[in-house]
Tab-separated table of N, CA and C in Angstrom:
chain	number	residue	atom	x	y	z
A	300	MET	N	120.336	-145.315	131.127
A	300	MET	CA	119.432	-146.341	130.348
A	300	MET	C	118.328	-145.385	129.827
A	301	GLY	N	118.066	-143.951	129.792
A	301	GLY	CA	117.035	-143.354	129.062
A	301	GLY	C	116.264	-143.455	128.233
A	302	ARG	N	115.685	-143.448	127.511
A	302	ARG	CA	115.033	-143.312	125.997
A	302	ARG	C	115.185	-144.170	125.263
A	303	ARG	N	113.931	-145.287	124.949
A	303	ARG	CA	114.076	-146.385	123.930
A	303	ARG	C	113.907	-145.272	122.885
A	304	ALA	N	114.693	-146.184	121.625
A	304	ALA	CA	114.926	-145.494	120.361
A	304	ALA	C	113.789	-145.877	119.659
A	305	ARG	N	112.888	-145.094	118.813
A	305	ARG	CA	112.045	-145.378	117.980
A	305	ARG	C	112.408	-146.136	116.753
A	306	SER	N	111.594	-147.263	116.197
A	306	SER	CA	111.959	-148.016	115.088
A	306	SER	C	111.405	-146.659	114.190
A	307	PRO	N	112.306	-146.917	112.810
A	307	PRO	CA	112.248	-146.408	111.498
A	307	PRO	C	110.648	-145.861	111.169
A	308	GLY	N	110.432	-147.219	111.069
A	308	GLY	CA	108.864	-147.351	110.676
A	308	GLY	C	107.630	-146.594	111.569
A	309	LEU	N	108.147	-146.702	112.616
A	309	LEU	CA	107.173	-145.932	113.446
A	309	LEU	C	107.426	-144.040	112.878
A	310	LEU	N	108.646	-143.908	112.988
A	310	LEU	CA	108.862	-142.471	112.842
A	310	LEU	C	108.097	-142.310	111.487
A	311	LYS	N	107.957	-142.863	110.445
A	311	LYS	CA	107.374	-142.934	109.005
A	311	LYS	C	105.876	-142.844	109.163
A	312	ARG	N	105.522	-143.483	110.148
A	312	ARG	CA	104.300	-143.168	110.200
A	312	ARG	C	103.508	-142.055	110.947
A	313	GLU	N	104.404	-141.668	111.768
A	313	GLU	CA	104.285	-140.389	112.722
A	313	GLU	C	104.076	-139.559	111.971
A	314	ALA	N	105.439	-139.246	110.688
A	314	ALA	CA	105.278	-138.352	110.186
A	314	ALA	C	104.209	-138.032	108.894
A	315	ARG	N	104.046	-139.351	108.410
A	315	ARG	CA	102.618	-139.192	107.248
A	315	ARG	C	101.323	-138.596	107.935
A	316	LYS	N	101.288	-138.945	109.062
A	316	LYS	CA	99.818	-138.951	109.587
A	316	LYS	C	100.091	-137.099	109.506
A	317	LYS	N	101.385	-136.820	110.565
A	317	LYS	CA	101.449	-135.028	110.692
A	317	LYS	C	101.335	-134.451	109.243
A	318	ASN	N	102.132	-134.986	108.178
A	318	ASN	CA	101.405	-134.600	106.867
A	318	ASN	C	100.281	-134.355	106.330
A	319	GLU	N	99.266	-135.724	106.409
A	319	GLU	CA	97.699	-135.890	106.338
A	319	GLU	C	97.181	-134.849	106.876
A	320	ARG	N	97.641	-134.471	107.806
A	320	ARG	CA	96.670	-133.404	108.590
A	320	ARG	C	96.852	-132.035	108.197
A	321	GLU	N	98.275	-131.512	107.720
A	321	GLU	CA	98.421	-130.405	107.398
A	321	GLU	C	97.978	-129.931	106.014
A	322	VAL	N	98.222	-130.818	105.257
A	322	VAL	CA	98.227	-130.807	103.897
A	322	VAL	C	96.829	-130.419	103.321
A	323	MET	N	96.091	-129.223	102.653
A	323	MET	CA	94.979	-129.299	101.886
A	323	MET	C	95.439	-128.945	100.921
A	324	SER	N	94.959	-129.751	99.852
A	324	SER	CA	94.863	-130.299	98.716
A	324	SER	C	94.187	-129.203	97.848
A	325	LYS	N	94.791	-128.429	96.428
A	325	LYS	CA	93.870	-127.405	95.724
A	325	LYS	C	93.054	-127.754	95.111
A	326	LEU	N	92.520	-128.811	95.358
A	326	LEU	CA	91.416	-129.391	94.950
A	326	LEU	C	90.304	-129.699	95.857
A	327	ASN	N	90.962	-129.731	96.968
A	327	ASN	CA	89.805	-129.900	98.590
A	327	ASN	C	89.882	-128.003	98.841
A	328	GLU	N	90.410	-127.440	98.376
A	328	GLU	CA	90.571	-126.040	98.749
A	328	GLU	C	89.385	-125.431	97.370
A	329	TYR	N	89.503	-125.735	96.731
A	329	TYR	CA	88.315	-125.384	95.310
A	329	TYR	C	87.089	-125.754	95.475
A	330	LEU	N	87.240	-127.265	95.952
A	330	LEU	CA	85.600	-127.465	96.229
A	330	LEU	C	85.237	-127.040	97.306
A	331	ALA	N	85.635	-126.345	98.313
A	331	ALA	CA	85.331	-125.731	99.873
A	331	ALA	C	85.146	-124.605	99.642
A	332	LYS	N	85.600	-123.795	98.290
A	332	LYS	CA	85.332	-122.221	98.224
A	332	LYS	C	84.325	-122.839	97.031
A	333	ALA	N	83.892	-123.659	96.806
A	333	ALA	CA	82.404	-123.690	95.306
A	333	ALA	C	81.536	-124.385	96.195
A	334	LYS	N	81.569	-124.800	97.497
A	334	LYS	CA	80.303	-125.363	97.969
A	334	LYS	C	79.950	-126.539	97.747
A	335	ILE	N	80.989	-127.368	97.003
A	335	ILE	CA	80.661	-128.600	96.230
A	335	ILE	C	81.210	-129.330	97.207
A	336	SER	N	80.196	-130.537	97.241
A	336	SER	CA	80.592	-131.483	98.653
A	336	SER	C	81.143	-133.128	97.400
A	337	SER	N	82.022	-133.911	97.626
A	337	SER	CA	82.632	-134.901	97.185
A	337	SER	C	81.106	-135.745	96.844
A	338	LYS	N	80.365	-135.928	97.349
A	338	LYS	CA	79.184	-136.585	96.550
A	338	LYS	C	78.944	-136.104	95.574
A	339	GLN	N	78.555	-135.144	95.669
A	339	GLN	CA	78.042	-133.985	94.235
A	339	GLN	C	79.398	-134.705	93.165
A	340	VAL	N	80.218	-134.415	93.205
A	340	VAL	CA	81.299	-135.076	92.449
A	340	VAL	C	81.382	-136.551	91.896
A	341	LEU	N	80.972	-137.243	92.428
A	341	LEU	CA	80.707	-138.559	92.244
A	341	LEU	C	79.986	-138.941	91.318
A	342	ALA	N	78.784	-138.525	91.708
A	342	ALA	CA	77.514	-138.038	91.195
A	342	ALA	C	77.493	-137.760	89.776
A	343	ALA	N	78.010	-136.415	89.414
A	343	ALA	CA	78.328	-135.729	88.007
A	343	ALA	C	79.116	-136.467	87.469
A	344	SER	N	79.985	-136.784	87.904
A	344	SER	CA	80.874	-138.163	87.055
A	344	SER	C	80.371	-139.249	86.562
A	345	LYS	N	79.327	-139.944	87.354
A	345	LYS	CA	78.445	-141.172	86.866
A	345	LYS	C	78.091	-140.760	85.813
A	346	ARG	N	77.234	-139.533	86.076
A	346	ARG	CA	76.417	-139.046	84.900
A	346	ARG	C	76.675	-138.331	83.555
A	347	ILE	N	78.171	-137.984	83.781
A	347	ILE	CA	79.025	-137.608	82.661
A	347	ILE	C	79.857	-139.218	81.617
A	348	GLU	N	80.430	-139.654	82.618
A	348	GLU	CA	81.149	-140.546	82.169
A	348	GLU	C	80.444	-141.748	81.471
A	349	GLY	N	78.910	-141.973	82.448
A	349	GLY	CA	78.762	-143.490	81.762
A	349	GLY	C	78.422	-143.357	80.581
A	350	LEU	N	78.255	-144.625	79.915
A	350	LEU	CA	77.933	-144.879	78.520
A	350	LEU	C	76.280	-145.004	78.181
A	351	LYS	N	75.771	-144.723	77.238
A	351	LYS	CA	74.594	-144.105	76.806
A	351	LYS	C	74.158	-144.680	75.318
A	352	ASP	N	73.237	-144.788	75.171
A	352	ASP	CA	72.324	-145.516	73.998
A	352	ASP	C	73.569	-144.902	72.750
A	353	GLU	N	74.043	-143.814	72.410
A	353	GLU	CA	74.699	-143.243	71.598
A	353	GLU	C	75.936	-144.078	71.016
A	354	ASP	N	76.788	-144.065	72.611
A	354	ASP	CA	78.176	-144.114	72.723
A	354	ASP	C	78.489	-146.500	72.147
A	355	ARG	N	77.260	-146.975	72.938
A	355	ARG	CA	76.734	-148.021	72.200
A	355	ARG	C	76.974	-148.623	70.843
A	356	ALA	N	75.532	-147.510	69.969
A	356	ALA	CA	75.831	-147.250	69.015
A	356	ALA	C	76.933	-147.026	67.852
A	357	ILE	N	77.967	-146.304	68.667
A	357	ILE	CA	79.267	-145.527	68.057
A	357	ILE	C	80.434	-147.342	68.043
A	358	ARG	N	80.304	-147.526	68.735
A	358	ARG	CA	80.962	-149.158	69.310
A	358	ARG	C	80.758	-149.871	68.173
A	359	LEU	N	79.114	-150.350	67.945
A	359	LEU	CA	79.104	-150.987	67.318
A	359	LEU	C	79.364	-150.611	65.972
A	360	ALA	N	79.403	-149.403	65.278
A	360	ALA	CA	79.573	-149.018	64.201
A	360	ALA	C	80.800	-149.219	63.984
A	361	ARG	N	81.653	-148.898	64.812
A	361	ARG	CA	83.278	-148.963	64.816
A	361	ARG	C	83.749	-150.420	64.148
A	362	LYS	N	83.219	-151.259	65.254
A	362	LYS	CA	83.263	-152.647	65.050
A	362	LYS	C	83.254	-153.292	63.754
A	363	GLN	N	82.057	-152.783	63.075
A	363	GLN	CA	80.829	-152.617	61.904
A	363	GLN	C	82.202	-152.486	61.059
A	364	VAL	N	82.793	-151.368	60.776
A	364	VAL	CA	83.611	-151.043	59.595
A	364	VAL	C	84.740	-151.709	59.622
A	365	ALA	N	85.659	-151.807	60.817
A	365	ALA	CA	87.063	-152.462	60.784
A	365	ALA	C	86.271	-154.176	60.054
A	366	GLY	N	85.353	-154.794	59.813
A	366	GLY	CA	84.692	-156.289	59.926
A	366	GLY	C	84.739	-156.273	58.642
A	367	GLY	N	83.894	-155.485	57.670
A	367	GLY	CA	83.654	-155.776	56.404
A	367	GLY	C	83.232	-154.610	55.908
A	368	LYS	N	81.827	-154.353	55.169
A	368	LYS	CA	81.539	-153.097	54.166
A	368	LYS	C	80.565	-152.735	54.862
A	369	PRO	N	81.083	-151.049	55.738
A	369	PRO	CA	80.183	-150.587	56.347
A	369	PRO	C	79.199	-149.421	55.826
A	370	THR	N	78.127	-149.452	55.664
A	370	THR	CA	77.442	-148.446	54.958
A	370	THR	C	78.287	-146.690	55.669
A	371	ASP	N	77.653	-145.794	54.672
A	371	ASP	CA	78.129	-144.572	55.027
A	371	ASP	C	77.624	-144.014	56.306
A	372	ALA	N	76.431	-144.461	56.546
A	372	ALA	CA	76.078	-143.863	58.117
A	372	ALA	C	76.751	-144.759	59.551
A	373	GLN	N	77.451	-145.634	58.585
A	373	GLN	CA	78.250	-146.068	59.765
A	373	GLN	C	79.345	-146.004	60.029
A	374	LYS	N	79.853	-145.459	58.468
A	374	LYS	CA	81.491	-144.297	58.356
A	374	LYS	C	81.161	-143.651	59.301
A	375	GLU	N	80.115	-142.809	58.973
A	375	GLU	CA	80.086	-141.222	59.852
A	375	GLU	C	80.060	-141.255	61.566
A	376	LEU	N	79.435	-142.530	62.033
A	376	LEU	CA	79.244	-142.703	63.104
A	376	LEU	C	80.736	-143.074	63.656
A	377	ALA	N	81.261	-144.039	62.960
A	377	ALA	CA	82.663	-144.318	63.459
A	377	ALA	C	83.435	-143.515	64.238
A	378	THR	N	83.250	-142.292	63.398
A	378	THR	CA	84.323	-141.166	63.553
A	378	THR	C	83.812	-140.349	64.658
A	379	LYS	N	82.938	-139.952	65.217
A	379	LYS	CA	82.106	-139.600	66.411
A	379	LYS	C	82.990	-140.628	67.448
A	380	LYS	N	83.321	-139.519	69.008
A	380	LYS	CA	84.093	-139.861	69.701
A	380	LYS	C	82.995	-140.314	71.168
A	381	VAL	N	83.990	-141.611	71.847
A	381	VAL	CA	82.851	-142.154	72.491
A	381	VAL	C	82.941	-141.628	74.371
A	382	ARG	N	82.648	-142.313	74.893
A	382	ARG	CA	82.894	-141.372	76.556
A	382	ARG	C	83.877	-142.891	76.770
A	383	SER	N	84.412	-142.243	77.716
A	383	SER	CA	85.231	-143.655	78.075
A	383	SER	C	84.059	-144.441	79.244
A	384	GLY	N	83.213	-144.084	79.836
A	384	GLY	CA	82.594	-145.040	80.346
A	384	GLY	C	82.896	-145.329	81.884
A	385	ARG	N	84.184	-144.501	82.350
A	385	ARG	CA	84.114	-145.078	83.745
A	385	ARG	C	84.401	-143.629	84.494
A	386	LYS	N	83.772	-143.296	85.618
A	386	LYS	CA	83.504	-142.930	86.009
A	386	LYS	C	84.538	-142.635	87.065
A	387	VAL	N	84.267	-141.388	88.055
A	387	VAL	CA	85.621	-141.230	89.447
A	387	VAL	C	85.234	-142.258	90.318
A	388	SER	N	86.123	-143.024	90.865
A	388	SER	CA	85.538	-144.130	91.599
A	388	SER	C	86.378	-143.108	93.406
A	389	ASN	N	85.098	-143.332	93.936
A	389	ASN	CA	85.528	-143.058	95.662
A	389	ASN	C	87.122	-143.226	96.355
A	390	ALA	N	87.522	-144.099	95.792
A	390	ALA	CA	89.393	-144.232	96.180
A	390	ALA	C	90.232	-142.955	95.577
A	391	THR	N	89.786	-143.076	94.026
A	391	THR	CA	90.549	-141.660	93.475
A	391	THR	C	90.075	-140.453	94.282
A	392	LEU	N	88.685	-139.881	93.827
A	392	LEU	CA	88.460	-138.650	94.695
A	392	LEU	C	89.124	-138.815	96.070
A	393	GLU	N	89.039	-139.148	96.656
A	393	GLU	CA	89.649	-139.037	97.968
A	393	GLU	C	91.307	-139.368	98.118
A	394	LYS	N	91.951	-139.921	97.103
A	394	LYS	CA	93.271	-139.866	97.436
A	394	LYS	C	93.891	-138.259	96.400
A	395	ALA	N	92.757	-137.736	95.454
A	395	ALA	CA	92.856	-136.316	94.823
A	395	ALA	C	92.999	-134.851	95.875
A	396	LEU	N	92.053	-135.539	96.899
A	396	LEU	CA	91.091	-134.542	97.315
A	396	LEU	C	92.748	-134.238	98.935
A	397	ALA	N	93.455	-135.475	99.202
A	397	ALA	CA	94.569	-136.100	100.677
A	397	ALA	C	95.543	-135.464	99.515
A	398	GLY	N	95.982	-134.670	98.395
A	398	GLY	CA	96.527	-134.472	97.845
A	398	GLY	C	97.902	-135.405	97.059
A	399	GLY	N	97.102	-136.284	96.922
A	399	GLY	CA	98.515	-137.595	96.300
A	399	GLY	C	97.969	-137.356	94.515
A	400	THR	N	99.292	-138.205	94.628
A	400	THR	CA	99.028	-138.302	92.807
A	400	THR	C	98.328	-139.208	91.808
A	401	ILE	N	97.552	-138.932	90.779
A	401	ILE	CA	96.605	-139.478	90.319
A	401	ILE	C	97.095	-139.227	88.721
A	402	SER	N	96.078	-140.072	87.960
A	402	SER	CA	96.420	-140.339	86.750
A	402	SER	C	95.868	-139.048	85.871
A	403	LYS	N	96.705	-138.672	84.430
A	403	LYS	CA	96.163	-137.350	84.090
A	403	LYS	C	94.738	-137.791	83.819
A	404	GLN	N	94.184	-139.285	83.299
A	404	GLN	CA	92.867	-139.271	82.419
A	404	GLN	C	92.427	-139.605	84.152
A	405	ALA	N	92.306	-139.417	85.397
A	405	ALA	CA	91.585	-139.369	86.280
A	405	ALA	C	91.485	-137.993	86.948
A	406	LYS	N	92.391	-136.897	86.332
A	406	LYS	CA	92.479	-135.220	86.347
A	406	LYS	C	91.429	-134.909	85.362
A	407	ARG	N	91.125	-135.066	84.498
A	407	ARG	CA	90.499	-134.921	83.528
A	407	ARG	C	89.032	-135.412	84.010
A	408	ARG	N	88.571	-136.126	84.224
A	408	ARG	CA	87.798	-136.715	84.593
A	408	ARG	C	86.999	-135.978	86.073
A	409	VAL	N	87.779	-135.885	86.895
A	409	VAL	CA	87.434	-134.418	88.232
A	409	VAL	C	87.136	-133.807	87.398
A	410	ALA	N	87.970	-133.136	86.846
A	410	ALA	CA	87.541	-131.496	86.341
A	410	ALA	C	86.364	-131.273	85.943
A	411	ARG	N	86.288	-132.269	84.481
A	411	ARG	CA	85.129	-133.065	84.055
A	411	ARG	C	83.641	-132.459	84.966
A	412	ALA	N	83.486	-133.184	85.908
A	412	ALA	CA	82.557	-133.506	86.982
A	412	ALA	C	82.780	-131.994	87.612
A	413	VAL	N	83.032	-131.454	87.800
A	413	VAL	CA	83.541	-130.320	88.907
A	413	VAL	C	82.775	-129.178	87.913
A	414	SER	N	83.462	-128.903	86.221
A	414	SER	CA	82.985	-128.207	85.435
A	414	SER	C	81.633	-128.194	85.131
A	415	ALA	N	81.314	-129.662	85.255
A	415	ALA	CA	79.238	-129.619	85.171
A	415	ALA	C	78.660	-128.739	86.193
A	416	LEU	N	79.075	-129.170	87.517
A	416	LEU	CA	78.333	-128.655	88.670
A	416	LEU	C	78.962	-126.974	89.081
A	417	LEU	N	79.523	-126.730	88.612
A	417	LEU	CA	79.865	-124.965	88.427
A	417	LEU	C	79.021	-124.634	87.276
A	418	THR	N	78.512	-125.616	86.597
A	418	THR	CA	77.476	-124.790	85.164
A	418	THR	C	76.297	-124.958	85.323
A	419	GLN	N	76.211	-125.381	86.182
A	419	GLN	CA	74.651	-126.407	87.323
A	419	GLN	C	74.438	-124.671	87.675
A	420	LYS	N	75.115	-124.473	88.605
A	420	LYS	CA	75.374	-123.362	89.753
A	420	LYS	C	75.548	-122.042	88.719
A	421	LYS	N	76.260	-121.621	87.497
A	421	LYS	CA	76.128	-120.819	86.755
A	421	LYS	C	77.315	-120.213	87.304
A	422	LYS	N	78.124	-120.883	87.141
A	422	LYS	CA	79.906	-120.093	87.657
A	422	LYS	C	80.731	-120.156	86.982
A	423	GLY	N	80.248	-120.851	86.046
A	423	GLY	CA	81.868	-120.907	85.015
A	423	GLY	C	82.447	-122.355	84.983
A	424	GLU	N	83.436	-122.351	84.285
A	424	GLU	CA	84.158	-124.231	84.237
A	424	GLU	C	85.213	-124.001	85.468
A	425	ALA	N	85.829	-125.196	85.829
A	425	ALA	CA	87.218	-125.409	86.068
A	425	ALA	C	88.348	-126.242	85.354
A	426	ALA	N	89.147	-125.504	84.668
A	426	ALA	CA	90.554	-125.723	84.324
A	426	ALA	C	91.520	-127.152	84.671
A	427	VAL	N	91.939	-128.130	84.498
A	427	VAL	CA	92.746	-129.508	85.183
A	427	VAL	C	93.369	-128.141	85.702
A	428	THR	N	94.208	-127.407	85.381
A	428	THR	CA	95.147	-126.490	86.297
A	428	THR	C	94.366	-125.937	87.551
A	429	ASP	N	93.251	-125.183	87.706
A	429	ASP	CA	92.686	-124.537	88.518
A	429	ASP	C	92.394	-125.654	89.631
A	430	LEU	N	92.291	-126.941	89.713
A	430	LEU	CA	91.931	-128.127	90.450
A	430	LEU	C	93.391	-128.940	90.922
A	431	PHE	N	94.102	-128.933	90.176
A	431	PHE	CA	95.845	-129.861	90.606
A	431	PHE	C	96.482	-128.971	90.399
């Protein structure tokens, strides 16, 4: 009567755990090499991506341009680009560090945050292809 058969679910979980231990994502290696912690990336993203007063003014100008008779100043404001207002979440960063798949927008947000930290350290900038 020898060994009991293992369930397929158990085998998958064991394989996943083994892969998680072995996988070092490109982002994880880059951050370790640059001596940047994940907390720093989250803080930089919050600072960069957060909406500011100028962004709110631009959104208001866009609504006013669409609504009726805008002034020249409102038209000019409406053409400017607004920040997304969405920072990198902790879950997204953990997924990226583990080597999981994240959206292109999330990759760009992470890259902007890492680049901001690198420019603070006077080490240049990081492209999305360098990190992912």
